[in-house]
PDB file of N, CA, C and O in Angstrom:
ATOM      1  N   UNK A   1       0.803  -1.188   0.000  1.00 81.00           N
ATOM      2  CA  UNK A   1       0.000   0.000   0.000  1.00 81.00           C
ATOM      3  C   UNK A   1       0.855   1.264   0.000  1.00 81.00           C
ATOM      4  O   UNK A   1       0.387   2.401   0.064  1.00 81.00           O
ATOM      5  N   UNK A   2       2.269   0.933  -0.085  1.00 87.00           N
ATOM      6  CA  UNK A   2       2.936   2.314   0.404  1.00 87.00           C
ATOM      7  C   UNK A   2       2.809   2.938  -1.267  1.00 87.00           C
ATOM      8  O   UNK A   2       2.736   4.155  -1.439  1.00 87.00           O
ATOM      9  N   UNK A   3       2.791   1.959  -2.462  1.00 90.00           N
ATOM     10  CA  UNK A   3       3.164   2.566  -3.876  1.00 90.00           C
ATOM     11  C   UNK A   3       2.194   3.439  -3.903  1.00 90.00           C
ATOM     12  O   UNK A   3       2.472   4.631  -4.032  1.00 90.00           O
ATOM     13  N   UNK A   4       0.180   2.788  -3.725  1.00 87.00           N
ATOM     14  CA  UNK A   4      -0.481   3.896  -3.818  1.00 87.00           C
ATOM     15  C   UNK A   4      -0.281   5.319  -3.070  1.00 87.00           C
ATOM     16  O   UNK A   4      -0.445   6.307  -3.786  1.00 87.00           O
ATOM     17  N   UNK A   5       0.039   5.527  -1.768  1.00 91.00           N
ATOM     18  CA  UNK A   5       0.426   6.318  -0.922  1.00 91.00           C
ATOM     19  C   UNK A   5       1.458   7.754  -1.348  1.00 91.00           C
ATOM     20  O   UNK A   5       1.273   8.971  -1.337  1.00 91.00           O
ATOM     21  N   UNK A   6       2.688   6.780  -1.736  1.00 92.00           N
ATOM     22  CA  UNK A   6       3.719   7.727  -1.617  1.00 92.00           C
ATOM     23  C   UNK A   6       4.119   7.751  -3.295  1.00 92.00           C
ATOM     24  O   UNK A   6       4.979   8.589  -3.567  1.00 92.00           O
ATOM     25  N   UNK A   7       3.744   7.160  -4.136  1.00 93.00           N
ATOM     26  CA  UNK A   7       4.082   7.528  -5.784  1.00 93.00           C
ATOM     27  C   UNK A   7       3.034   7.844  -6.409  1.00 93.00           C
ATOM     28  O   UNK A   7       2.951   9.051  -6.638  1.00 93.00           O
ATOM     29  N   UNK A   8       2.077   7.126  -6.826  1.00 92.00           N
ATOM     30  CA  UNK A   8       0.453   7.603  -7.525  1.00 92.00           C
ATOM     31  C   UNK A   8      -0.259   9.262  -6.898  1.00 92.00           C
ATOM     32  O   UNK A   8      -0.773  10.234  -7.452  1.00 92.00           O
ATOM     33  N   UNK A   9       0.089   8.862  -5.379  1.00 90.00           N
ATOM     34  CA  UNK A   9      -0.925   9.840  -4.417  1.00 90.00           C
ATOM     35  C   UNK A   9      -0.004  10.705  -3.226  1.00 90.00           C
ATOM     36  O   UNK A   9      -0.127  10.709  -2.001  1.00 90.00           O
ATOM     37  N   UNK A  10       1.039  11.485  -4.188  1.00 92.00           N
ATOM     38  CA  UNK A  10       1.349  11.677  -2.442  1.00 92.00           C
ATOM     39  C   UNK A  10       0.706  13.239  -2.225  1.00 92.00           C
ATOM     40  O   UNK A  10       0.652  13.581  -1.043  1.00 92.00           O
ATOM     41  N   UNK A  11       0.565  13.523  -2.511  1.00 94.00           N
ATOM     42  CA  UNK A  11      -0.487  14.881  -2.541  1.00 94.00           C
ATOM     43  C   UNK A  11      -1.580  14.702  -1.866  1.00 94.00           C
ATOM     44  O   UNK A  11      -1.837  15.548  -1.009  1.00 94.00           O
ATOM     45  N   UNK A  12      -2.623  13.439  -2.084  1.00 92.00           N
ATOM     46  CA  UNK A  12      -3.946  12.949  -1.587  1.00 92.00           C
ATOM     47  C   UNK A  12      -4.106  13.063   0.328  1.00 92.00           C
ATOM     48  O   UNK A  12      -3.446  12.596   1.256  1.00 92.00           O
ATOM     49  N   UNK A  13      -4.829  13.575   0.275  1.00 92.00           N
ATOM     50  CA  UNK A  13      -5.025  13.564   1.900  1.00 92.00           C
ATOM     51  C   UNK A  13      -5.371  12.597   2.298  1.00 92.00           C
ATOM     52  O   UNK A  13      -4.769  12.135   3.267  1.00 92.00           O
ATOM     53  N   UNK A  14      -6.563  11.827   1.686  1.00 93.00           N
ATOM     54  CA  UNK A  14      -6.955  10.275   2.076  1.00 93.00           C
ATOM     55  C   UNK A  14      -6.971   9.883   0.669  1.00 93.00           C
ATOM     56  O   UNK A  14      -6.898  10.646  -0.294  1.00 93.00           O
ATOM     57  N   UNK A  15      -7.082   8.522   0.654  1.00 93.00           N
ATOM     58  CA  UNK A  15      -6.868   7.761  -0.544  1.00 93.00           C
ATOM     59  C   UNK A  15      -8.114   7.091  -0.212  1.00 93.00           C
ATOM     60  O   UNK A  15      -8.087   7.276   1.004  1.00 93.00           O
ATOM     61  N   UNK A  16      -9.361   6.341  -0.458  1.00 93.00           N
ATOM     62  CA  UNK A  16     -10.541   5.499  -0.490  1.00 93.00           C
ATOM     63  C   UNK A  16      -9.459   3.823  -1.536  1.00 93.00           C
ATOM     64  O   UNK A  16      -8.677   4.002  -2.470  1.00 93.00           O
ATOM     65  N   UNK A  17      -9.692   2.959  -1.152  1.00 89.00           N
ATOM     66  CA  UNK A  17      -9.250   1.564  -1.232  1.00 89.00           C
ATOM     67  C   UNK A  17     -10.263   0.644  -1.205  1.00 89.00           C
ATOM     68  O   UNK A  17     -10.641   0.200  -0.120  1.00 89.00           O
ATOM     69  N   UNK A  18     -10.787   0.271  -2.292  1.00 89.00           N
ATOM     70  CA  UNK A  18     -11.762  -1.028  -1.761  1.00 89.00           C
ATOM     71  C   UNK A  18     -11.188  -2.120  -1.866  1.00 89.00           C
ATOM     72  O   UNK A  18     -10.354  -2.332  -2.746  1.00 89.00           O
ATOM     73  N   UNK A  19     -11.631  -3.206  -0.767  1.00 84.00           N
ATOM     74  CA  UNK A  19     -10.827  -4.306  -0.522  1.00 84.00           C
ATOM     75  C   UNK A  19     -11.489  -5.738  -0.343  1.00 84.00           C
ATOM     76  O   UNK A  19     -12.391  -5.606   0.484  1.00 84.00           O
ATOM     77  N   UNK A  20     -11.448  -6.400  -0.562  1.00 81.00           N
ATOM     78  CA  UNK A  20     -12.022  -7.951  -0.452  1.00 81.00           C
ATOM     79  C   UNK A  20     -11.954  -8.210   1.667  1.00 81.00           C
ATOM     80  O   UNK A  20     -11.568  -7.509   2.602  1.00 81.00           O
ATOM     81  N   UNK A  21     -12.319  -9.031   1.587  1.00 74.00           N
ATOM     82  CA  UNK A  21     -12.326  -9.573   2.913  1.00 74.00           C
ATOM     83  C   UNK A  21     -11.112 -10.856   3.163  1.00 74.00           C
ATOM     84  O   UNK A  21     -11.093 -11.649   4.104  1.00 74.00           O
ATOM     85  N   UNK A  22     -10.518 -10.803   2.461  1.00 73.00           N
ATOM     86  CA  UNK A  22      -8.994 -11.395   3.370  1.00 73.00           C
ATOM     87  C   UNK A  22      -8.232 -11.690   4.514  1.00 73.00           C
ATOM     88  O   UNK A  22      -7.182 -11.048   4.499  1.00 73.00           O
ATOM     89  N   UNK A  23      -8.265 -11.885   4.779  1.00 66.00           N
ATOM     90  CA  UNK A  23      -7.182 -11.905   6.379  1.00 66.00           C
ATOM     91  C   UNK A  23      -6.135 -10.906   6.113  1.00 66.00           C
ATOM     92  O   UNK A  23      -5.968  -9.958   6.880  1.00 66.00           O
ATOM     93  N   UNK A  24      -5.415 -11.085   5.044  1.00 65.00           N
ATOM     94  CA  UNK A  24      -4.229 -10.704   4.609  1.00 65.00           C
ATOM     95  C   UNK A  24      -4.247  -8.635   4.832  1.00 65.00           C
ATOM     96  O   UNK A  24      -3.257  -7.903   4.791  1.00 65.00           O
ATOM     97  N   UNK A  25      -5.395  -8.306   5.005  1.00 65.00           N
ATOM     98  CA  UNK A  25      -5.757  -6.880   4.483  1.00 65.00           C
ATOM     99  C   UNK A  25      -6.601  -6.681   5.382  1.00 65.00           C
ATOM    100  O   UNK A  25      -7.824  -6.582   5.277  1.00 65.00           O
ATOM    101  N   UNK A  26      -5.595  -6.589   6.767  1.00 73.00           N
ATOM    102  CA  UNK A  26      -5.944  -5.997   7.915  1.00 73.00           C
ATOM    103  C   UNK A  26      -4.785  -4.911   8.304  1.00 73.00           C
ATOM    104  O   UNK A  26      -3.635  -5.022   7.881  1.00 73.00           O
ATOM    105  N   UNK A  27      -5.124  -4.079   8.973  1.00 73.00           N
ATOM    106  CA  UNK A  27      -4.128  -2.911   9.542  1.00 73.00           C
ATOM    107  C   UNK A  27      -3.173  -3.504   9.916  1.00 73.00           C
ATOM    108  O   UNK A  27      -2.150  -3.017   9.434  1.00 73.00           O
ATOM    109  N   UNK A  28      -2.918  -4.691  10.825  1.00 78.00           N
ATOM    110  CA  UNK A  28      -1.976  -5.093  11.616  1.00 78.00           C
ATOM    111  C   UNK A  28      -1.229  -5.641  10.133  1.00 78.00           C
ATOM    112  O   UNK A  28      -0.146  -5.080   9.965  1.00 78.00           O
ATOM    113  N   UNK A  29      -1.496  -6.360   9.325  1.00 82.00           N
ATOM    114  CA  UNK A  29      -0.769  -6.920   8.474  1.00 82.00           C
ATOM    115  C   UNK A  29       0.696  -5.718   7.604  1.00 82.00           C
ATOM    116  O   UNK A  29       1.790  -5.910   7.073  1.00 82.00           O
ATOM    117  N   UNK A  30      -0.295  -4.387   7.958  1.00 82.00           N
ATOM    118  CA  UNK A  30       1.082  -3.259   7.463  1.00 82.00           C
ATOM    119  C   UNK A  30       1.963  -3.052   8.566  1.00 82.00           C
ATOM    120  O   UNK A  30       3.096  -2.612   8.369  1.00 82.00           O
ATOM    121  N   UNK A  31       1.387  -3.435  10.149  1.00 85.00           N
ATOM    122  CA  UNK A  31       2.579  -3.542  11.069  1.00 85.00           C
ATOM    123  C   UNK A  31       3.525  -4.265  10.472  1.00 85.00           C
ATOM    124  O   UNK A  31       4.683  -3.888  10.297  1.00 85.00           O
ATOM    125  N   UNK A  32       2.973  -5.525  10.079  1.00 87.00           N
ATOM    126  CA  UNK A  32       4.094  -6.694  10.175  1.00 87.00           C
ATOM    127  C   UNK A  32       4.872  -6.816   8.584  1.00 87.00           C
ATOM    128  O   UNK A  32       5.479  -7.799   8.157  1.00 87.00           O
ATOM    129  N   UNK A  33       4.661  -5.607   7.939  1.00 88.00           N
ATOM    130  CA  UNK A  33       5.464  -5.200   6.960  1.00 88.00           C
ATOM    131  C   UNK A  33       6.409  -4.210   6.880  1.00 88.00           C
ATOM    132  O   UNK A  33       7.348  -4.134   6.088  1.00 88.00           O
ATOM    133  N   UNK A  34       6.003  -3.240   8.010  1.00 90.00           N
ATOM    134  CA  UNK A  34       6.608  -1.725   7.750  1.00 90.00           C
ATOM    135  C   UNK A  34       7.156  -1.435   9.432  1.00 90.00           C
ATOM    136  O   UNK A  34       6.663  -2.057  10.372  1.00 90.00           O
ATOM    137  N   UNK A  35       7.898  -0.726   9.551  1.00 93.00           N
ATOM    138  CA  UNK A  35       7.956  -0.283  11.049  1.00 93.00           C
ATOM    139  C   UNK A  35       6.944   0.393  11.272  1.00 93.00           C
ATOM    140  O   UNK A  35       6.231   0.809  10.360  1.00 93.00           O
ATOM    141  N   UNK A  36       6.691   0.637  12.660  1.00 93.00           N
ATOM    142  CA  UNK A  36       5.368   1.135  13.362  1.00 93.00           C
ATOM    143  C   UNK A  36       5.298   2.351  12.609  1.00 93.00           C
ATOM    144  O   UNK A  36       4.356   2.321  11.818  1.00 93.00           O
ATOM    145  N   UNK A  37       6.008   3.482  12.575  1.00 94.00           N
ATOM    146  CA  UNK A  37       5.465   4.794  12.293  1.00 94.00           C
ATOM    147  C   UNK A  37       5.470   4.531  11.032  1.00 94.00           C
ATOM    148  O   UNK A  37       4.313   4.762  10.681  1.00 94.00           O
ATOM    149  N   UNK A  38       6.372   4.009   9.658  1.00 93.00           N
ATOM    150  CA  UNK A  38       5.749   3.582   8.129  1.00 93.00           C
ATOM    151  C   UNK A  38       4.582   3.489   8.263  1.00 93.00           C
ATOM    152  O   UNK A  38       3.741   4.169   7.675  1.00 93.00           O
ATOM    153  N   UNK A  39       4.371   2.567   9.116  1.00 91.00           N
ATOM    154  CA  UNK A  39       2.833   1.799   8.918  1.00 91.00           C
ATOM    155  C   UNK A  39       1.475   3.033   9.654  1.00 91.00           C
ATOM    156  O   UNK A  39       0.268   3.148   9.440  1.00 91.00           O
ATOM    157  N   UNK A  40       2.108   3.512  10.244  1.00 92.00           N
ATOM    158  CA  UNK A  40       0.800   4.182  10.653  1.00 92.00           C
ATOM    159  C   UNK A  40       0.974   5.430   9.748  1.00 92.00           C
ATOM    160  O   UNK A  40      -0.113   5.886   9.391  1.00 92.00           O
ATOM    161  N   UNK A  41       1.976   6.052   9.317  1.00 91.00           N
ATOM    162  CA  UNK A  41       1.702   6.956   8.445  1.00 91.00           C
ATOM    163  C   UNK A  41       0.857   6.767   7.116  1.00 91.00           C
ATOM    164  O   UNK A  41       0.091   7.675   6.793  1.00 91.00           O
ATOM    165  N   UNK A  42       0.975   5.487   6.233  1.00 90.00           N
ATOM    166  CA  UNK A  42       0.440   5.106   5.603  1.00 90.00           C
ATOM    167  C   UNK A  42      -1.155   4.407   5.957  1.00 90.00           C
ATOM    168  O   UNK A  42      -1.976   4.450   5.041  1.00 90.00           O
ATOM    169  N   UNK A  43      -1.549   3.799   7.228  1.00 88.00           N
ATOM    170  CA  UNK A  43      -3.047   3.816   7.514  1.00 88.00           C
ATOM    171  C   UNK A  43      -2.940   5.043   7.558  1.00 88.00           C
ATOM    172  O   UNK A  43      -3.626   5.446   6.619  1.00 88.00           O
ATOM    173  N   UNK A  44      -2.524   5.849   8.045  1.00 90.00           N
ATOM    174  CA  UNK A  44      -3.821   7.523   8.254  1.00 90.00           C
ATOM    175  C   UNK A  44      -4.702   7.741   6.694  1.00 90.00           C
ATOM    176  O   UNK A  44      -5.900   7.950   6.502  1.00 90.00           O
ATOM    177  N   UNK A  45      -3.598   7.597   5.756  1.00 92.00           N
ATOM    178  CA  UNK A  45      -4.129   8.190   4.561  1.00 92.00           C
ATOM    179  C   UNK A  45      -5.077   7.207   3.949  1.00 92.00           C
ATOM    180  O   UNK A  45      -5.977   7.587   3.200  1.00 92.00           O
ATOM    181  N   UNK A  46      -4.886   5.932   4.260  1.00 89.00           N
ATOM    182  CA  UNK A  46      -6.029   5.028   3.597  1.00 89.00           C
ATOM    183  C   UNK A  46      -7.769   5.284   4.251  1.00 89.00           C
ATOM    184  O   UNK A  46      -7.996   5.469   5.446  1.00 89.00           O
ATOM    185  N   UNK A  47      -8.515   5.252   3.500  1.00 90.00           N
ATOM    186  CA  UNK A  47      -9.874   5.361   4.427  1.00 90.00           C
ATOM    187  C   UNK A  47     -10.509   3.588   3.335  1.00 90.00           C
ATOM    188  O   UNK A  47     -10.811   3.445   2.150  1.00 90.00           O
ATOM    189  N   UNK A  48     -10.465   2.766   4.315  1.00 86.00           N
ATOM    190  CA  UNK A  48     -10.918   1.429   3.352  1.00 86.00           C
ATOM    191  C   UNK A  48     -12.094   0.867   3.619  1.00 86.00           C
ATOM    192  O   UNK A  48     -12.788   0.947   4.634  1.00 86.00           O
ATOM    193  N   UNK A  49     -12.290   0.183   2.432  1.00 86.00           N
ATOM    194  CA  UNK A  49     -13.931  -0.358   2.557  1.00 86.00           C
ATOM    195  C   UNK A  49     -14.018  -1.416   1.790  1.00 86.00           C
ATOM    196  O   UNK A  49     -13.965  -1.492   0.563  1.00 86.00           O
ATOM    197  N   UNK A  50     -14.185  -2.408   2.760  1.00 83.00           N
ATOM    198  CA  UNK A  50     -14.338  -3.785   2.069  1.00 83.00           C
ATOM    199  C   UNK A  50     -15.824  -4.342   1.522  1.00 83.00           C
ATOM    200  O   UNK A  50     -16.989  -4.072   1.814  1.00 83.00           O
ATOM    201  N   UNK A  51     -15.125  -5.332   0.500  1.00 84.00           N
ATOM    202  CA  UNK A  51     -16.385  -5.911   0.195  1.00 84.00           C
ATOM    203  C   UNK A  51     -17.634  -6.779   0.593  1.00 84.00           C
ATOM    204  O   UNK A  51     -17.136  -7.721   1.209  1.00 84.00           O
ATOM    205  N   UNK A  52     -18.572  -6.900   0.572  1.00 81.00           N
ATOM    206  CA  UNK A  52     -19.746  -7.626   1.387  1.00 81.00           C
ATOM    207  C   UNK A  52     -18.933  -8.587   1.605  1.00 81.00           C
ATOM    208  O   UNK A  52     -17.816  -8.530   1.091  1.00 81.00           O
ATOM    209  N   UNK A  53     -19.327  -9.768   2.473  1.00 75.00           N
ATOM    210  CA  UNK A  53     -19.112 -11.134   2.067  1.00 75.00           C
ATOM    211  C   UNK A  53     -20.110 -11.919   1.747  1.00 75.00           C
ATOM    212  O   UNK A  53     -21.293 -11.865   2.082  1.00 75.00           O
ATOM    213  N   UNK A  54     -19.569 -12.624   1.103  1.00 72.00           N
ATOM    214  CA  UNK A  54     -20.862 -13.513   0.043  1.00 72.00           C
ATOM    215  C   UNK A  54     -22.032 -14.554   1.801  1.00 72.00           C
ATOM    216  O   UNK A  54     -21.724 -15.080   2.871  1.00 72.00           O
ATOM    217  N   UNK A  55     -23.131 -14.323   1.134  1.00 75.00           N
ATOM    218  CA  UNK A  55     -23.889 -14.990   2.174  1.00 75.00           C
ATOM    219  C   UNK A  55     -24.101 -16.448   1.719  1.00 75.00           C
ATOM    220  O   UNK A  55     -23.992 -16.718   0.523  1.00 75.00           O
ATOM    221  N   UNK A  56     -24.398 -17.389   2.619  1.00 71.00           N
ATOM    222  CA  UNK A  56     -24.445 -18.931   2.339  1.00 71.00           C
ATOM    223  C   UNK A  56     -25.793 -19.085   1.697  1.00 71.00           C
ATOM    224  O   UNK A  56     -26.877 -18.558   1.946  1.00 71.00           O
ATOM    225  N   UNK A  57     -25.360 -20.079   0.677  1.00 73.00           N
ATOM    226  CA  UNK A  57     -26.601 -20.279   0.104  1.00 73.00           C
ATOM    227  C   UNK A  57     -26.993 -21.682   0.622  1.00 73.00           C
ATOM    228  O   UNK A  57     -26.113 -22.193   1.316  1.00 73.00           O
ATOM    229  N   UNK A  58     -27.965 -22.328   0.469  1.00 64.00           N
ATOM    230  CA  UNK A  58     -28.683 -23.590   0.724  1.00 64.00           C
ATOM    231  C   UNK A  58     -28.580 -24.167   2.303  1.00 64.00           C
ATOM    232  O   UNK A  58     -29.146 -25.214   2.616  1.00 64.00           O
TER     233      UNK A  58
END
């Protein structure tokens, strides 16, 4: 998430992200990529919104 952030958008105050429901694409998962302040500088600017999840059928 840092490419959208800091090359496409670094001007952007918030960036909007839509996202699937993953495990993988949780906040903590940019802890465990980035050092603490990387990572929280880059959540501030994301505002995200995931997708439904599919409901069970039958």
């Amino acid at each position: 998430m840092r490419d959208p952030v800091d090359v496409h958008n670094p001007d952007a105050e918030d960036i909007t992200v839509v996202m699937d429901n993953l495990n993988t694409h949780t906040r903590g998962s940019r802890y465990e990529a980035f050092p603490p302040a990387e990572a929280r500088r880059i959540a501030c600017k994301l505002l995200i919104h995931y997708t439904p999840q599919p409901t069970a059928v039958g």
